[in-house]
Short mmCIF file of C-alpha atoms in Angstrom, two decimals:
data_model
loop_
_atom_site.label_atom_id
_atom_site.label_comp_id
_atom_site.label_asym_id
_atom_site.label_seq_id
_atom_site.Cartn_x
_atom_site.Cartn_y
_atom_site.Cartn_z
CA GLU A 14 -97.30 34.07 117.45
CA LEU A 15 -95.67 33.04 114.40
CA SER A 16 -97.71 30.19 112.42
CA CYS A 17 -95.06 27.82 110.49
CA SER A 18 -97.69 26.34 108.44
CA TRP A 19 -95.64 26.60 105.07
CA LYS A 20 -98.23 23.97 103.76
CA HIS A 21 -100.54 26.42 104.14
CA SER A 22 -98.17 29.12 102.67
CA ALA A 23 -97.85 26.85 99.36
CA LEU A 24 -101.25 26.84 98.71
CA GLY A 25 -101.23 30.25 98.85
CA GLY A 26 -103.93 31.03 102.17
CA ASP A 27 -106.67 33.23 101.86
CA SER A 28 -105.05 35.49 99.44
CA GLY A 29 -104.90 35.60 95.74
CA PRO A 30 -107.31 34.50 93.32
CA ALA A 31 -108.41 31.03 93.64
CA HIS A 32 -107.23 29.67 89.91
CA ARG A 33 -103.82 30.49 91.23
CA ASN A 34 -103.59 28.67 94.02
CA GLU A 35 -104.98 25.48 92.10
CA ARG A 36 -101.87 25.93 89.59
CA ALA A 37 -99.17 26.79 91.71
CA GLU A 38 -96.13 25.54 90.49
CA PHE A 39 -94.10 22.51 92.27
CA SER A 40 -90.79 24.73 92.74
CA ILE A 41 -93.24 27.52 94.89
CA GLY A 42 -94.22 25.04 97.00
CA ARG A 43 -90.71 24.07 97.69
CA GLU A 44 -89.44 27.14 98.31
CA GLU A 45 -92.02 28.06 100.14
CA ARG A 46 -91.27 24.60 102.33
CA GLY A 47 -87.64 25.88 102.32
CA ARG A 48 -88.66 28.76 103.79
CA GLY A 49 -90.98 27.89 106.44
CA ARG A 50 -88.19 25.27 107.77
CA VAL A 51 -86.00 28.26 108.13
CA LEU A 52 -88.50 30.44 110.13
CA CYS A 53 -89.18 27.70 112.10
CA SER A 54 -85.58 26.90 112.77
CA ASP A 55 -84.63 30.44 113.39
CA GLN A 56 -87.64 30.87 116.06
CA LYS A 57 -87.02 27.14 117.43
CA LEU A 58 -90.58 26.39 116.64
CA ARG A 59 -91.99 23.05 115.06
CA PRO A 60 -94.67 22.96 112.43
CA VAL A 61 -98.19 22.73 113.21
CA VAL A 62 -98.34 20.76 109.97
CA THR A 63 -97.08 17.03 109.50
CA MET A 64 -96.22 16.91 105.72
CA ASP A 65 -94.89 13.66 103.36
CA PRO A 66 -91.14 13.39 103.30
CA PHE A 67 -90.48 15.34 99.90
CA GLY A 68 -93.76 17.47 99.93
CA PRO A 69 -94.74 16.77 96.23
CA LYS A 70 -97.96 17.35 96.91
CA GLU A 71 -98.42 20.66 98.63
CA PRO A 72 -99.26 23.22 95.60
CA VAL A 73 -101.91 20.62 94.32
CA THR A 74 -105.35 20.80 95.31
CA PRO A 75 -107.22 17.72 96.28
CA ASP A 76 -109.22 17.59 93.09
CA GLN A 77 -105.83 17.64 91.51
CA ARG A 78 -104.52 14.98 93.43
CA HIS A 79 -107.00 12.25 92.77
CA SER A 80 -106.71 13.41 88.93
CA GLY A 81 -102.90 13.07 88.95
CA CYS A 82 -102.42 15.69 87.00
CA VAL A 83 -102.37 19.75 86.75
CA CYS A 84 -104.42 21.01 83.72
CA PRO A 85 -102.42 24.47 82.86
CA TYR A 86 -105.49 25.33 80.70
CA CYS A 87 -108.21 25.74 83.37
CA GLY A 88 -109.33 29.03 83.59
CA SER A 89 -106.65 30.55 81.26
CA GLU A 90 -109.04 33.00 79.28
CA PRO A 91 -107.72 36.50 79.41
CA PRO A 92 -109.90 39.37 80.23
CA SER A 93 -112.02 40.71 77.56
CA SER A 94 -110.26 44.00 77.70
CA MET A 95 -106.86 42.21 76.93
CA PRO A 96 -105.54 41.70 73.59
CA SER A 97 -105.36 37.82 73.09
CA MET A 98 -102.43 37.73 71.06
CA MET A 99 -100.07 40.34 73.09
CA SER A 100 -101.37 38.90 76.72
CA SER A 101 -100.08 35.32 75.09
CA ALA A 102 -96.61 36.83 73.70
CA ALA A 103 -95.80 38.49 77.02
CA PRO A 104 -95.28 35.12 78.66
CA VAL A 105 -93.17 33.72 75.93
CA MET A 106 -91.23 36.58 75.39
CA THR A 107 -90.32 36.32 79.30
CA LEU A 108 -89.44 32.36 79.40
CA ILE A 109 -87.51 31.80 76.17
CA PRO A 110 -84.56 34.15 77.17
CA ALA A 111 -84.32 32.80 80.72
CA LEU A 112 -84.51 29.27 79.37
CA ALA A 113 -81.62 30.23 76.17
CA ALA A 114 -79.22 31.38 78.47
CA PHE A 115 -78.64 27.82 79.73
CA ALA A 116 -76.92 27.21 76.36
CA VAL A 117 -73.83 28.75 77.38
CA VAL A 118 -73.62 27.75 81.03
CA PRO A 119 -70.79 24.58 81.81
CA PHE A 120 -72.49 22.04 83.86
CA GLY A 121 -69.01 20.27 84.60
CA ASP A 122 -65.90 19.30 83.04
CA SER A 123 -65.63 17.52 79.96
CA VAL A 124 -66.40 13.43 80.15
CA VAL A 125 -65.47 10.56 77.74
CA LEU A 126 -68.47 8.27 76.65
CA PHE A 127 -67.87 5.32 74.51
CA GLY A 128 -64.42 6.51 73.63
CA ARG A 129 -65.68 10.25 72.64
CA LYS A 130 -65.29 13.25 74.24
CA ILE A 131 -68.18 15.14 75.37
CA ASP A 132 -68.20 18.65 76.52
CA LEU A 133 -70.92 19.34 79.60
CA VAL A 134 -72.16 22.69 78.08
CA VAL A 135 -74.27 23.37 74.60
CA ALA A 136 -72.04 26.01 73.39
CA ASP A 137 -68.54 27.40 74.78
CA VAL A 138 -69.03 30.67 72.93
CA ASN A 139 -66.03 32.78 73.62
CA VAL A 140 -68.52 36.09 74.69
CA GLY A 141 -70.45 33.84 76.66
CA ILE A 142 -70.84 36.40 80.09
CA LEU A 143 -72.02 38.99 77.51
CA TYR A 144 -74.51 36.55 76.00
CA ILE A 145 -76.28 35.79 79.50
CA PHE A 146 -76.74 39.87 79.81
CA ALA A 147 -78.34 40.28 76.41
CA LEU A 148 -80.77 37.69 77.04
CA SER A 149 -81.05 38.81 80.46
CA SER A 150 -82.32 42.75 79.32
CA MET A 151 -84.46 40.96 76.62
CA GLY A 152 -86.74 39.52 79.28
CA VAL A 153 -87.75 42.46 80.74
CA TYR A 154 -89.57 43.42 77.25
CA GLY A 155 -91.68 40.18 77.96
CA VAL A 156 -92.62 41.92 81.42
CA VAL A 157 -93.20 45.32 79.87
CA LEU A 158 -95.79 44.07 77.06
CA GLY A 159 -97.77 41.86 79.50
CA ALA A 160 -98.38 44.68 81.50
CA TRP A 161 -99.24 47.18 78.92
CA ALA A 162 -101.71 44.28 77.54
CA SER A 163 -103.47 43.89 80.87
CA ASN A 164 -105.00 47.28 80.01
CA SER A 165 -104.78 48.16 83.82
CA LYS A 166 -103.02 50.76 85.67
CA TYR A 167 -101.44 48.70 88.29
CA PRO A 168 -99.70 46.27 86.15
CA LEU A 169 -98.49 48.87 84.10
CA LEU A 170 -96.62 50.48 87.10
CA GLY A 171 -95.36 46.80 87.76
CA GLY A 172 -93.99 46.78 84.34
CA LEU A 173 -92.61 50.27 84.21
CA ARG A 174 -90.78 49.55 87.80
CA SER A 175 -89.28 46.33 86.19
CA SER A 176 -87.99 47.93 83.43
CA ALA A 177 -86.39 50.55 85.44
CA GLN A 178 -85.03 48.28 88.21
CA LEU A 179 -83.40 46.01 85.48
CA ILE A 180 -81.24 49.19 84.20
CA SER A 181 -80.44 50.36 87.34
CA TYR A 182 -78.98 47.12 88.74
CA GLU A 183 -78.26 45.39 85.38
CA ILE A 184 -75.17 48.35 84.79
CA ALA A 185 -73.66 48.00 87.92
CA VAL A 186 -73.76 44.18 87.86
CA THR A 187 -71.93 44.59 84.46
CA MET A 188 -69.55 46.95 85.46
CA THR A 189 -68.65 44.93 88.66
CA LEU A 190 -68.20 41.70 86.28
CA VAL A 191 -65.38 43.69 84.27
CA SER A 192 -62.97 43.12 87.22
CA VAL A 193 -63.95 39.66 86.82
CA ILE A 194 -63.44 39.48 83.09
CA LEU A 195 -59.57 41.54 83.39
CA THR A 196 -58.56 38.93 86.06
CA ALA A 197 -59.26 35.87 83.82
CA GLY A 198 -58.56 37.49 80.21
CA THR A 199 -61.94 36.10 79.07
CA LEU A 200 -65.37 36.02 78.17
CA SER A 201 -65.61 32.48 77.83
CA LEU A 202 -67.39 30.97 80.82
CA VAL A 203 -65.11 27.79 80.49
CA GLU A 204 -62.26 29.79 80.37
CA ILE A 205 -62.96 31.65 83.47
CA VAL A 206 -63.27 28.58 85.43
CA GLU A 207 -60.15 27.14 83.74
CA THR A 208 -58.40 30.59 84.95
CA GLN A 209 -59.41 29.88 88.50
CA GLN A 210 -58.11 26.34 88.09
CA ALA A 211 -54.55 27.59 87.01
CA ARG A 212 -54.24 29.77 89.81
CA GLY A 213 -55.57 27.48 92.55
CA LEU A 214 -57.66 30.18 93.84
CA TRP A 215 -61.67 30.59 93.50
CA PHE A 216 -62.71 34.31 92.57
CA ALA A 217 -64.73 34.70 95.77
CA PHE A 218 -61.67 35.03 97.84
CA ALA A 219 -59.68 37.45 95.27
CA GLN A 220 -62.52 39.85 94.50
CA PRO A 221 -65.48 39.50 97.58
CA VAL A 222 -66.82 42.55 97.03
CA ALA A 223 -67.03 42.30 93.54
CA LEU A 224 -68.92 38.88 94.90
CA VAL A 225 -71.41 40.63 96.84
CA LEU A 226 -72.26 43.35 94.49
CA VAL A 227 -73.19 41.00 91.56
CA PHE A 228 -74.86 38.91 94.19
CA ILE A 229 -77.40 41.68 95.52
CA GLY A 230 -77.66 43.12 91.81
CA GLY A 231 -78.85 39.25 91.15
CA LEU A 232 -81.71 39.61 93.76
CA ALA A 233 -82.76 42.89 91.79
CA GLU A 234 -82.77 41.49 88.50
CA THR A 235 -85.04 38.63 89.38
CA ASN A 236 -87.30 40.98 91.39
CA ARG A 237 -86.50 38.74 94.89
CA ILE A 238 -87.16 40.07 98.26
CA PRO A 239 -85.90 42.65 99.37
CA PHE A 240 -86.28 44.11 95.37
CA ASP A 241 -89.70 42.86 94.24
CA LEU A 242 -91.29 45.97 93.96
CA PRO A 243 -93.02 45.19 90.59
CA GLU A 244 -94.96 42.69 92.49
CA ALA A 245 -95.33 44.34 95.71
CA GLU A 246 -98.76 42.97 96.54
CA THR A 247 -99.86 45.51 99.34
CA GLU A 248 -99.37 48.51 96.40
CA LEU A 249 -99.81 46.78 93.11
CA THR A 250 -102.49 43.97 94.04
CA GLY A 251 -99.68 41.19 92.12
CA GLY A 252 -97.66 43.23 89.99
CA PHE A 253 -97.43 43.26 86.07
CA HIS A 254 -99.18 39.58 86.12
CA THR A 255 -102.23 40.53 87.87
CA GLU A 256 -104.61 39.53 85.03
CA TYR A 257 -102.69 36.42 84.34
CA SER A 258 -104.15 32.61 85.36
CA GLY A 259 -103.31 29.57 83.57
CA TRP A 260 -100.49 28.64 81.60
CA ARG A 261 -99.76 32.68 80.75
CA PHE A 262 -99.01 32.97 84.59
CA SER A 263 -97.28 29.53 85.07
CA MET A 264 -95.19 30.68 82.15
CA PHE A 265 -94.11 34.37 83.74
CA PHE A 266 -92.95 32.58 87.42
CA LEU A 267 -91.38 29.47 85.37
CA ALA A 268 -89.43 32.68 83.97
CA GLU A 269 -88.74 33.67 87.11
CA TYR A 270 -87.58 30.82 88.67
CA ALA A 271 -85.12 30.08 85.48
CA ASN A 272 -83.45 32.87 86.27
CA ILE A 273 -82.73 32.59 89.55
CA ILE A 274 -80.94 29.36 88.57
CA VAL A 275 -79.03 31.18 85.70
CA ILE A 276 -78.27 33.83 88.16
CA SER A 277 -77.17 30.93 90.85
CA ALA A 278 -74.78 29.41 87.68
CA VAL A 279 -73.40 32.78 86.96
CA VAL A 280 -72.05 33.36 90.21
CA VAL A 281 -71.11 29.50 91.13
CA VAL A 282 -69.18 30.13 87.64
CA MET A 283 -67.36 33.32 87.88
CA PHE A 284 -66.73 33.26 91.80
CA PHE A 285 -67.15 29.42 93.09
CA GLY A 286 -65.27 27.87 90.32
CA GLY A 287 -67.69 26.41 88.45
CA TRP A 288 -67.11 22.51 88.60
CA LEU A 289 -64.17 22.74 90.14
CA PRO A 290 -63.69 21.02 93.79
CA PRO A 291 -62.56 23.70 96.63
CA PHE A 292 -59.06 24.28 96.90
CA PRO A 293 -58.26 22.19 93.45
CA ASN A 294 -54.35 22.43 93.47
CA VAL A 295 -53.82 21.54 97.07
CA THR A 296 -52.62 17.91 97.27
CA TRP A 297 -54.16 16.62 100.53
CA LEU A 298 -57.80 17.58 99.15
CA SER A 299 -56.94 15.49 95.79
CA PHE A 300 -59.47 13.12 96.97
CA LEU A 301 -62.46 15.49 96.51
CA GLY A 302 -61.62 14.86 92.83
CA PHE A 303 -63.65 11.51 92.95
CA VAL A 304 -66.84 13.61 93.15
CA PRO A 305 -68.12 13.73 89.48
CA SER A 306 -67.48 17.56 88.47
CA TRP A 307 -71.58 18.13 87.52
CA MET A 308 -72.10 17.23 91.03
CA TRP A 309 -69.91 19.75 92.16
CA PHE A 310 -71.73 22.66 90.30
CA VAL A 311 -75.22 21.65 90.82
CA GLY A 312 -74.29 21.59 94.84
CA LYS A 313 -73.07 25.20 94.66
CA ILE A 314 -76.03 26.22 92.58
CA PHE A 315 -78.30 24.44 95.48
CA MET A 316 -76.59 26.68 98.12
CA ILE A 317 -76.89 29.78 96.24
CA LEU A 318 -80.82 28.99 95.70
CA TYR A 319 -80.97 28.48 99.35
CA VAL A 320 -79.43 31.69 100.34
CA PHE A 321 -82.51 33.32 98.11
CA ILE A 322 -84.95 31.64 99.86
CA TRP A 323 -82.86 32.54 103.13
CA LEU A 324 -83.21 35.83 102.38
CA ARG A 325 -86.93 36.02 101.17
CA ALA A 326 -87.98 34.61 104.86
CA THR A 327 -85.65 37.09 106.81
CA LEU A 328 -85.53 40.93 105.12
CA PRO A 329 -88.36 43.65 104.30
CA ARG A 330 -88.81 45.10 101.26
CA TYR A 331 -87.44 48.41 100.45
CA ARG A 332 -89.31 51.39 99.57
CA TYR A 333 -89.15 52.02 95.73
CA ASP A 334 -86.89 55.37 96.44
CA GLN A 335 -84.77 53.43 98.33
CA LEU A 336 -84.22 50.86 95.73
CA MET A 337 -83.39 53.41 93.23
CA ARG A 338 -80.88 55.23 95.71
CA LEU A 339 -79.28 51.99 96.18
CA GLY A 340 -78.81 51.16 92.35
CA TRP A 341 -77.56 54.74 91.34
CA LYS A 342 -75.82 56.09 94.74
CA VAL A 343 -74.48 53.07 96.32
CA PHE A 344 -73.86 50.28 93.86
CA LEU A 345 -72.78 52.30 90.56
CA PRO A 346 -70.10 54.36 92.02
CA LEU A 347 -69.14 51.03 94.41
CA SER A 348 -69.11 49.03 91.27
CA LEU A 349 -66.40 51.62 89.34
CA PHE A 350 -64.54 51.85 92.15
CA ALA A 351 -63.68 48.14 92.26
CA VAL A 352 -63.12 47.82 88.78
CA VAL A 353 -60.46 50.47 89.20
CA ALA A 354 -59.08 48.70 92.63
CA TYR A 355 -59.09 45.32 91.02
CA SER A 356 -57.19 46.87 87.86
CA GLY A 357 -54.55 48.18 89.95
CA ALA A 358 -54.05 45.48 92.27
CA LEU A 359 -53.82 43.02 88.58
CA VAL A 360 -50.63 45.25 87.73
CA ALA A 361 -49.11 45.57 91.07
CA LEU A 362 -49.35 41.64 91.63
CA ASP A 363 -48.40 40.72 87.65
CA TRP A 364 -51.52 38.93 87.07
CA VAL A 365 -52.54 40.75 84.01
CA PRO A 366 -53.35 37.92 81.50
CA GLN A 367 -51.56 37.76 78.51
#
């Protein structure tokens, strides 16, 4: 019989060290709560635990509820066999690239505030998509360094898996996005959204195969089910962060969730029109323009995030040989075929950007 107690799941249940359960992030509790709703709704079961409306207290232990805060430093000392400098640098090297990627993500159209035009993007660089993929490639160095600094063979295996997995799927994802770049004629994320507005069509409808490949590749790059082999609990006792606790463990998980949001933002910008409402050039849908552009963008990101959580509650984990076979023998040939096919379609339809 399936137990739908997502509160128990958010607290970690009986698995994992106690210090991790005490410092579970609010984002983890929110995801587990949503996953429990998916499981219960799919199997028409009612949850066995009654929760407060917004669930802010699930990932906090009773002692911390009374203190009103979660202390990230409690029990955060690494084992004596771990180099302290490297064990502290690894989570930072993983988190900083994930947060820096938001600098080129456009959150909405320009707004006028006190007579001054303000762009809702930190930096509209002309190579924005390359900037994001460069930072996503740097994040794996922190994972590998953290695995090696653990001075344990199981975290080291998790780090090696993560590096091999990232290389395998990032090649396919990058090749697939070439077709979108050819269609838009630019590497700027803002101009890609403006191209979709000018043509009155989201690229998700024009290039559905590319959308599927990029989304599945994003699952693999962020180590999400069914591609969470670097953190396989049944094989590697927790993966590359087995020896980490406290703020170090929290930074690893913050980096994972930040990467998920970045991938969702890239999918929204490249395929779902960014901040644009559905079918922006259709006259009888012009009333959708009254909704602020940033609300459209945030709503689309939440839609992609829900799919991430939905898949986690639905799919089993791949074996590692299946993971590599899918990346090199399926995704890479499909991405090359998509580039050639879409390039031919652009020439045939005279959509080649000038």
